[in-house]
Every structure is written in structure tokens, then in C-alpha cells.
Amino acid sequence: MGIASSIQFPPAKPEQEKPEDFSDWPYPMTANAELLIKNIHGLFPPRAGESSTDEAVEARYFEFLRGGCCKDVVKALEDCEGPRSTKCKEIAGMLFNCMYSHPDYYQPVIAVFEASVEQLDKDLKVFRAKKQREESFEKANLFKGFKRF
């Protein structure tokens, strides 16, 4: 006769809402996001007598975006609520398509985003390789110390 058990291995994790602050991202993504923000700050430095806060930089960034041919899409993105919503992601995609259609004006922003994506790709490859090594090590050591029957 066997023993029935309701214990799960590994234990089930409760489903949680993803936080809006992106704290659930792996380190390469958060580091890359910080670098992207730093580079955007470099593109839109404060004007004389202006603040260099994130809000001021964001205002200058959107002012620049509205100055080109994609102003309608930029307006829709500004009105968007919740950066992770499907609608906002679609609008952001539309903005990038529009910017790539008008590279003469949007080239500085495109260059910053492309450099960021390239760096993120490199960082994620390193991150994934490290994770695979850790998982392989854990599997190799899972039964270490157990004797065969």
C-alpha cells in the first residue's frame, strides 16, 4: 500500500501581479534601462535655468518627438496609461515604425535605442549563459551524496 501525499515538488508558487516598477526584470534589463535613460538625458540636456530631473528630460524628449512627423502617434503615447498595457505597447511599436520611416529627423533617438538594444542583447546572452551554468551545476549536485541502491 502506498502513501498518498498532497506535497508538490517543487512547491507551487502563487501567481502574483507584476509590479509596474519593472523590479521583476533580470539585472541586465534593469541595467540597460538605466543606461538608456542616461543616454536620453545626454541627448536632451537641461536648458539654461532648467531642471535636470527625469520629468524635465521626459518633457524635452516628448517635445522633440512631437517636433517631427510622428506627432499624432506621440500624442497617443502620451495619453496612454500603464506602460505594460497591450494598447500602449502597440502605440509604442507604431511610434518606432513612424520614427524609422523618418530617420532624417529621429536619427539621434533611433541611434540611442539601437545601441541600447545591441547592448541588451549582449548582456542577456551573458546572463543566460550564467543561468545555464548555474542550473547545470545544481542538477549535477542534486543527487551528490546519495548512494545507489
Coordinates of N, CA and C in Angstrom, one line a residue:
M1 N 0.8 -1.2 0.0 CA 0.0 0.0 0.0 C 0.9 1.2 0.0
G2 N 0.6 2.2 -0.8 CA 1.4 3.4 -0.9 C 0.8 4.5 -0.1
I3 N 1.6 5.5 0.1 CA 1.2 6.7 0.9 C 0.8 7.8 -0.1
A4 N -0.3 8.4 0.1 CA -0.7 9.5 -0.8 C -0.3 10.8 -0.1
S5 N 0.2 11.7 -0.9 CA 0.6 13.0 -0.4 C 0.2 14.1 -1.3
S6 N -0.1 15.2 -0.7 CA -0.5 16.4 -1.4 C 0.7 17.4 -1.6
I7 N 1.9 17.0 -1.2 CA 3.0 17.8 -1.3 C 3.5 17.8 -2.7
Q8 N 3.8 19.0 -3.2 CA 4.3 19.2 -4.6 C 5.8 19.4 -4.5
F9 N 6.5 18.8 -5.5 CA 7.9 19.1 -5.6 C 8.2 19.5 -7.0
P10 N 8.7 20.7 -7.2 CA 8.9 21.8 -6.3 C 7.6 22.4 -5.9
P11 N 7.6 23.1 -4.7 CA 6.3 23.7 -4.3 C 5.8 24.7 -5.3
A12 N 4.5 24.7 -5.5 CA 3.9 25.7 -6.4 C 4.0 27.1 -5.9
K13 N 4.3 28.0 -6.8 CA 4.4 29.4 -6.4 C 3.1 30.1 -6.7
P14 N 2.6 31.0 -5.8 CA 1.3 31.6 -6.1 C 1.5 32.7 -7.2
E15 N 0.5 32.8 -8.0 CA 0.5 33.8 -9.1 C 0.5 35.2 -8.5
Q16 N 1.3 36.0 -9.0 CA 1.3 37.4 -8.5 C 1.2 38.4 -9.6
E17 N 0.7 39.5 -9.3 CA 0.6 40.6 -10.3 C 2.0 41.1 -10.5
K18 N 2.4 41.4 -11.7 CA 3.7 42.0 -12.0 C 3.7 43.5 -11.6
P19 N 4.7 43.9 -10.8 CA 4.8 45.3 -10.4 C 5.0 46.2 -11.6
E20 N 4.5 47.4 -11.5 CA 4.6 48.4 -12.5 C 6.0 49.0 -12.6
D21 N 6.8 48.8 -11.5 CA 8.2 49.4 -11.5 C 9.2 48.6 -12.2
F22 N 8.9 47.5 -12.8 CA 9.8 46.6 -13.5 C 10.8 46.0 -12.6
S23 N 10.6 45.9 -11.3 CA 11.5 45.3 -10.4 C 11.7 43.8 -10.7
D24 N 10.8 43.2 -11.5 CA 10.8 41.8 -11.7 C 11.8 41.5 -12.9
W25 N 12.3 42.5 -13.5 CA 13.2 42.3 -14.6 C 14.6 41.7 -14.2
P26 N 15.3 40.9 -15.0 CA 16.6 40.4 -14.6 C 17.6 41.6 -14.7
Y27 N 18.7 41.5 -14.0 CA 19.6 42.6 -13.8 C 20.0 43.2 -15.2
P28 N 20.4 42.4 -16.2 CA 20.8 43.1 -17.5 C 19.7 44.0 -18.1
M29 N 18.5 43.7 -17.9 CA 17.4 44.5 -18.4 C 17.3 45.8 -17.6
T30 N 17.4 45.7 -16.3 CA 17.3 47.0 -15.5 C 18.5 47.8 -15.7
A31 N 19.7 47.2 -15.8 CA 20.9 48.0 -16.0 C 20.8 48.7 -17.4
N32 N 20.3 48.0 -18.4 CA 20.2 48.5 -19.7 C 19.2 49.6 -19.7
A33 N 18.1 49.5 -19.0 CA 17.1 50.6 -18.9 C 17.7 51.8 -18.3
E34 N 18.5 51.6 -17.3 CA 19.2 52.8 -16.6 C 20.1 53.4 -17.6
L35 N 20.9 52.6 -18.4 CA 21.8 53.2 -19.4 C 21.0 53.9 -20.5
L36 N 19.9 53.4 -20.9 CA 19.1 54.1 -21.9 C 18.6 55.4 -21.4
I37 N 18.2 55.5 -20.2 CA 17.7 56.7 -19.6 C 18.9 57.7 -19.5
K38 N 20.1 57.2 -19.1 CA 21.2 58.1 -19.0 C 21.6 58.7 -20.4
N39 N 21.5 57.8 -21.5 CA 21.8 58.3 -22.8 C 20.7 59.3 -23.3
I40 N 19.4 59.1 -22.9 CA 18.4 60.0 -23.3 C 18.7 61.4 -22.6
H41 N 19.1 61.3 -21.3 CA 19.5 62.5 -20.6 C 20.6 63.3 -21.4
G42 N 21.5 62.5 -21.9 CA 22.6 63.1 -22.7 C 22.1 63.8 -24.0
L43 N 21.1 63.2 -24.6 CA 20.5 63.8 -25.8 C 19.7 65.1 -25.5
F44 N 19.1 65.1 -24.4 CA 18.3 66.3 -24.0 C 18.7 66.9 -22.7
P45 N 19.9 67.6 -22.8 CA 20.4 68.2 -21.6 C 19.5 69.4 -21.2
P46 N 19.6 69.8 -19.9 CA 18.8 70.9 -19.5 C 19.2 72.2 -20.2
R47 N 18.2 73.0 -20.4 CA 18.4 74.4 -21.0 C 18.8 75.3 -19.8
A48 N 19.4 76.4 -20.1 CA 19.8 77.3 -19.1 C 18.7 77.6 -18.1
G49 N 18.9 77.4 -16.9 CA 17.9 77.7 -15.9 C 16.9 76.6 -15.7
E50 N 17.0 75.5 -16.4 CA 16.0 74.4 -16.4 C 16.5 73.3 -15.5
S51 N 15.7 72.5 -14.9 CA 16.0 71.4 -14.1 C 16.4 70.2 -14.9
S52 N 17.3 69.4 -14.3 CA 17.7 68.2 -15.0 C 17.0 66.9 -14.4
T53 N 15.8 67.1 -13.9 CA 15.1 65.9 -13.3 C 14.6 65.1 -14.4
D54 N 14.2 63.8 -14.1 CA 13.7 62.9 -15.1 C 12.4 63.5 -15.8
E55 N 11.6 64.2 -15.0 CA 10.4 64.8 -15.6 C 10.7 65.8 -16.6
A56 N 11.8 66.6 -16.4 CA 12.2 67.7 -17.3 C 12.8 67.1 -18.6
V57 N 13.6 66.0 -18.4 CA 14.1 65.3 -19.5 C 13.0 64.7 -20.4
E58 N 12.1 64.0 -19.7 CA 11.0 63.4 -20.4 C 10.2 64.5 -21.2
A59 N 10.0 65.6 -20.6 CA 9.3 66.7 -21.3 C 10.0 67.2 -22.5
R60 N 11.4 67.3 -22.4 CA 12.2 67.7 -23.6 C 12.2 66.6 -24.7
Y61 N 12.2 65.4 -24.2 CA 12.2 64.2 -25.1 C 10.9 64.2 -25.9
F62 N 9.8 64.3 -25.2 CA 8.5 64.3 -25.9 C 8.3 65.6 -26.8
E63 N 8.9 66.7 -26.4 CA 8.8 67.9 -27.2 C 9.6 67.6 -28.5
F64 N 10.7 67.0 -28.4 CA 11.5 66.6 -29.6 C 10.7 65.7 -30.5
L65 N 10.1 64.7 -29.9 CA 9.3 63.7 -30.7 C 8.1 64.4 -31.4
R66 N 7.5 65.3 -30.7 CA 6.3 66.0 -31.3 C 6.8 66.9 -32.4
G67 N 8.0 67.3 -32.5 CA 8.5 68.2 -33.5 C 8.7 67.6 -34.9
G68 N 8.6 66.3 -34.9 CA 8.7 65.6 -36.2 C 7.4 65.2 -36.8
C69 N 7.5 64.3 -37.8 CA 6.3 63.8 -38.5 C 5.4 62.9 -37.7
C70 N 5.8 62.4 -36.6 CA 5.1 61.4 -35.8 C 4.3 62.0 -34.6
K71 N 4.0 63.2 -34.7 CA 3.3 63.9 -33.6 C 2.0 63.3 -33.1
D72 N 1.2 62.8 -34.1 CA -0.1 62.1 -33.7 C 0.2 60.9 -32.9
V73 N 1.1 60.1 -33.3 CA 1.4 58.8 -32.6 C 2.0 59.2 -31.2
V74 N 2.9 60.2 -31.1 CA 3.5 60.7 -29.9 C 2.4 61.1 -28.9
K75 N 1.4 61.8 -29.4 CA 0.3 62.3 -28.6 C -0.5 61.1 -28.0
A76 N -0.7 60.1 -28.9 CA -1.4 58.9 -28.4 C -0.6 58.2 -27.3
L77 N 0.7 58.1 -27.5 CA 1.5 57.5 -26.5 C 1.5 58.3 -25.2
E78 N 1.5 59.6 -25.3 CA 1.5 60.4 -24.0 C 0.1 60.2 -23.3
D79 N -0.9 60.0 -24.0 CA -2.2 59.8 -23.4 C -2.4 58.4 -22.9
C80 N -1.5 57.5 -23.2 CA -1.6 56.1 -22.8 C -1.3 56.0 -21.3
E81 N -2.1 55.1 -20.7 CA -1.9 54.8 -19.3 C -1.4 53.4 -19.1
G82 N -0.4 53.2 -18.3 CA 0.1 51.9 -18.0 C 1.0 51.4 -19.1
P83 N 2.3 51.6 -18.9 CA 3.3 51.2 -20.0 C 3.3 49.8 -20.4
R84 N 2.8 48.9 -19.6 CA 2.7 47.5 -19.9 C 1.4 47.0 -20.6
S85 N 0.5 47.9 -20.7 CA -0.8 47.5 -21.4 C -0.5 47.2 -22.8
T86 N -1.3 46.3 -23.3 CA -1.2 45.9 -24.7 C -1.4 47.1 -25.7
K87 N -2.3 48.0 -25.3 CA -2.6 49.1 -26.2 C -1.4 50.0 -26.2
C88 N -0.7 50.3 -25.1 CA 0.5 51.1 -25.0 C 1.6 50.5 -25.8
K89 N 1.8 49.2 -25.7 CA 2.8 48.5 -26.4 C 2.6 48.7 -27.9
E90 N 1.4 48.6 -28.4 CA 1.0 48.7 -29.8 C 1.4 50.1 -30.3
I91 N 1.0 51.1 -29.5 CA 1.3 52.5 -29.8 C 2.8 52.8 -29.9
A92 N 3.5 52.2 -28.9 CA 5.0 52.4 -28.9 C 5.6 51.7 -30.2
G93 N 5.1 50.6 -30.6 CA 5.5 50.0 -31.8 C 5.2 50.8 -33.0
M94 N 4.1 51.4 -33.0 CA 3.7 52.4 -34.1 C 4.6 53.6 -34.2
L95 N 5.0 54.1 -33.0 CA 5.9 55.2 -32.9 C 7.3 54.8 -33.5
F96 N 7.8 53.6 -33.1 CA 9.1 53.2 -33.7 C 9.0 53.0 -35.2
N97 N 7.9 52.5 -35.7 CA 7.8 52.3 -37.1 C 7.8 53.7 -37.8
C98 N 7.1 54.6 -37.2 CA 7.0 56.0 -37.7 C 8.4 56.7 -37.7
M99 N 9.1 56.5 -36.6 CA 10.4 57.1 -36.5 C 11.4 56.5 -37.5
Y100 N 11.3 55.2 -37.7 CA 12.1 54.6 -38.8 C 11.7 55.0 -40.2
S101 N 10.5 55.5 -40.3 CA 10.1 56.0 -41.6 C 10.6 57.4 -41.9
H102 N 11.0 58.1 -40.8 CA 11.5 59.5 -40.9 C 12.9 59.6 -40.2
P103 N 13.9 58.8 -40.6 CA 15.1 58.8 -39.9 C 15.9 60.1 -40.0
D104 N 15.6 60.9 -41.0 CA 16.3 62.2 -41.0 C 16.1 63.0 -39.8
Y105 N 14.9 63.0 -39.2 CA 14.6 63.8 -38.0 C 14.9 63.0 -36.7
Y106 N 14.5 61.8 -36.7 CA 14.6 60.9 -35.5 C 15.9 60.2 -35.3
Q107 N 16.9 60.4 -36.2 CA 18.1 59.6 -36.1 C 18.8 59.6 -34.7
P108 N 18.8 60.7 -34.0 CA 19.5 60.7 -32.7 C 18.8 59.8 -31.7
V109 N 17.5 59.7 -31.7 CA 16.8 58.9 -30.8 C 16.9 57.4 -31.3
I110 N 16.8 57.2 -32.6 CA 17.0 55.8 -33.1 C 18.3 55.3 -32.7
A111 N 19.4 56.1 -32.9 CA 20.7 55.6 -32.6 C 20.9 55.2 -31.1
V112 N 20.3 56.0 -30.2 CA 20.3 55.6 -28.8 C 19.6 54.3 -28.5
F113 N 18.4 54.1 -29.1 CA 17.7 52.9 -28.9 C 18.4 51.7 -29.5
E114 N 18.9 51.9 -30.7 CA 19.6 50.8 -31.3 C 20.8 50.3 -30.5
A115 N 21.6 51.3 -30.0 CA 22.8 51.0 -29.2 C 22.3 50.2 -27.9
S116 N 21.2 50.7 -27.4 CA 20.7 50.0 -26.2 C 20.2 48.6 -26.4
V117 N 19.6 48.4 -27.5 CA 19.1 47.0 -27.9 C 20.3 46.1 -28.1
E118 N 21.4 46.6 -28.8 CA 22.6 45.8 -29.0 C 23.2 45.4 -27.7
Q119 N 23.4 46.4 -26.8 CA 24.0 46.1 -25.5 C 23.1 45.2 -24.7
L120 N 21.8 45.3 -24.8 CA 20.9 44.4 -24.1 C 21.1 43.0 -24.6
D121 N 21.2 42.8 -25.9 CA 21.3 41.5 -26.5 C 22.6 40.9 -26.0
K122 N 23.7 41.6 -25.9 CA 25.0 41.1 -25.4 C 24.8 40.7 -23.9
D123 N 24.2 41.6 -23.1 CA 24.1 41.3 -21.7 C 23.2 40.1 -21.4
L124 N 22.1 40.0 -22.2 CA 21.2 38.9 -22.0 C 21.9 37.5 -22.4
K125 N 22.7 37.5 -23.4 CA 23.4 36.3 -23.7 C 24.3 35.9 -22.6
V126 N 25.1 36.8 -22.0 CA 25.9 36.5 -20.8 C 25.1 36.0 -19.7
F127 N 24.0 36.7 -19.4 CA 23.0 36.4 -18.3 C 22.5 34.9 -18.5
R128 N 22.1 34.6 -19.7 CA 21.5 33.3 -20.0 C 22.6 32.2 -19.8
A129 N 23.8 32.5 -20.3 CA 24.9 31.5 -20.2 C 25.2 31.3 -18.7
K130 N 25.2 32.3 -17.9 CA 25.4 32.2 -16.5 C 24.3 31.3 -15.8
K131 N 23.1 31.6 -16.2 CA 21.9 30.9 -15.6 C 22.0 29.4 -16.0
Q132 N 22.4 29.1 -17.2 CA 22.5 27.7 -17.7 C 23.6 27.0 -16.9
R133 N 24.8 27.7 -16.6 CA 25.8 27.1 -15.9 C 25.4 26.8 -14.4
E134 N 24.6 27.8 -13.8 CA 24.1 27.6 -12.5 C 23.1 26.4 -12.5
E135 N 22.2 26.3 -13.4 CA 21.3 25.2 -13.5 C 22.0 23.8 -13.7
S136 N 23.0 23.8 -14.5 CA 23.7 22.6 -14.8 C 24.5 22.2 -13.5
F137 N 25.0 23.1 -12.8 CA 25.7 22.8 -11.5 C 24.7 22.3 -10.5
E138 N 23.5 22.9 -10.4 CA 22.5 22.4 -9.5 C 22.1 21.0 -9.8
K139 N 21.9 20.7 -11.1 CA 21.5 19.4 -11.5 C 22.6 18.3 -11.2
A140 N 23.8 18.7 -11.4 CA 24.9 17.8 -11.2 C 25.1 17.5 -9.7
N141 N 24.7 18.5 -8.9 CA 24.9 18.3 -7.4 C 23.6 17.9 -6.7
L142 N 22.5 17.7 -7.5 CA 21.3 17.3 -6.9 C 21.3 16.0 -6.1
F143 N 22.0 15.0 -6.7 CA 22.0 13.7 -6.0 C 23.4 13.4 -5.4
K144 N 24.2 14.4 -5.3 CA 25.5 14.2 -4.8 C 25.4 13.8 -3.3
G145 N 26.1 12.8 -2.9 CA 26.0 12.3 -1.5 C 25.0 11.2 -1.4
F146 N 24.1 10.9 -2.4 CA 23.2 9.8 -2.3 C 23.9 8.6 -2.8
K147 N 23.7 7.5 -2.2 CA 24.2 6.2 -2.7 C 23.2 5.5 -3.5
R148 N 23.7 4.8 -4.5 CA 22.8 4.0 -5.3 C 22.3 2.8 -4.5
F149 N 21.1 2.3 -4.7 CA 20.6 1.2 -4.1 C 21.0 -0.1 -4.8

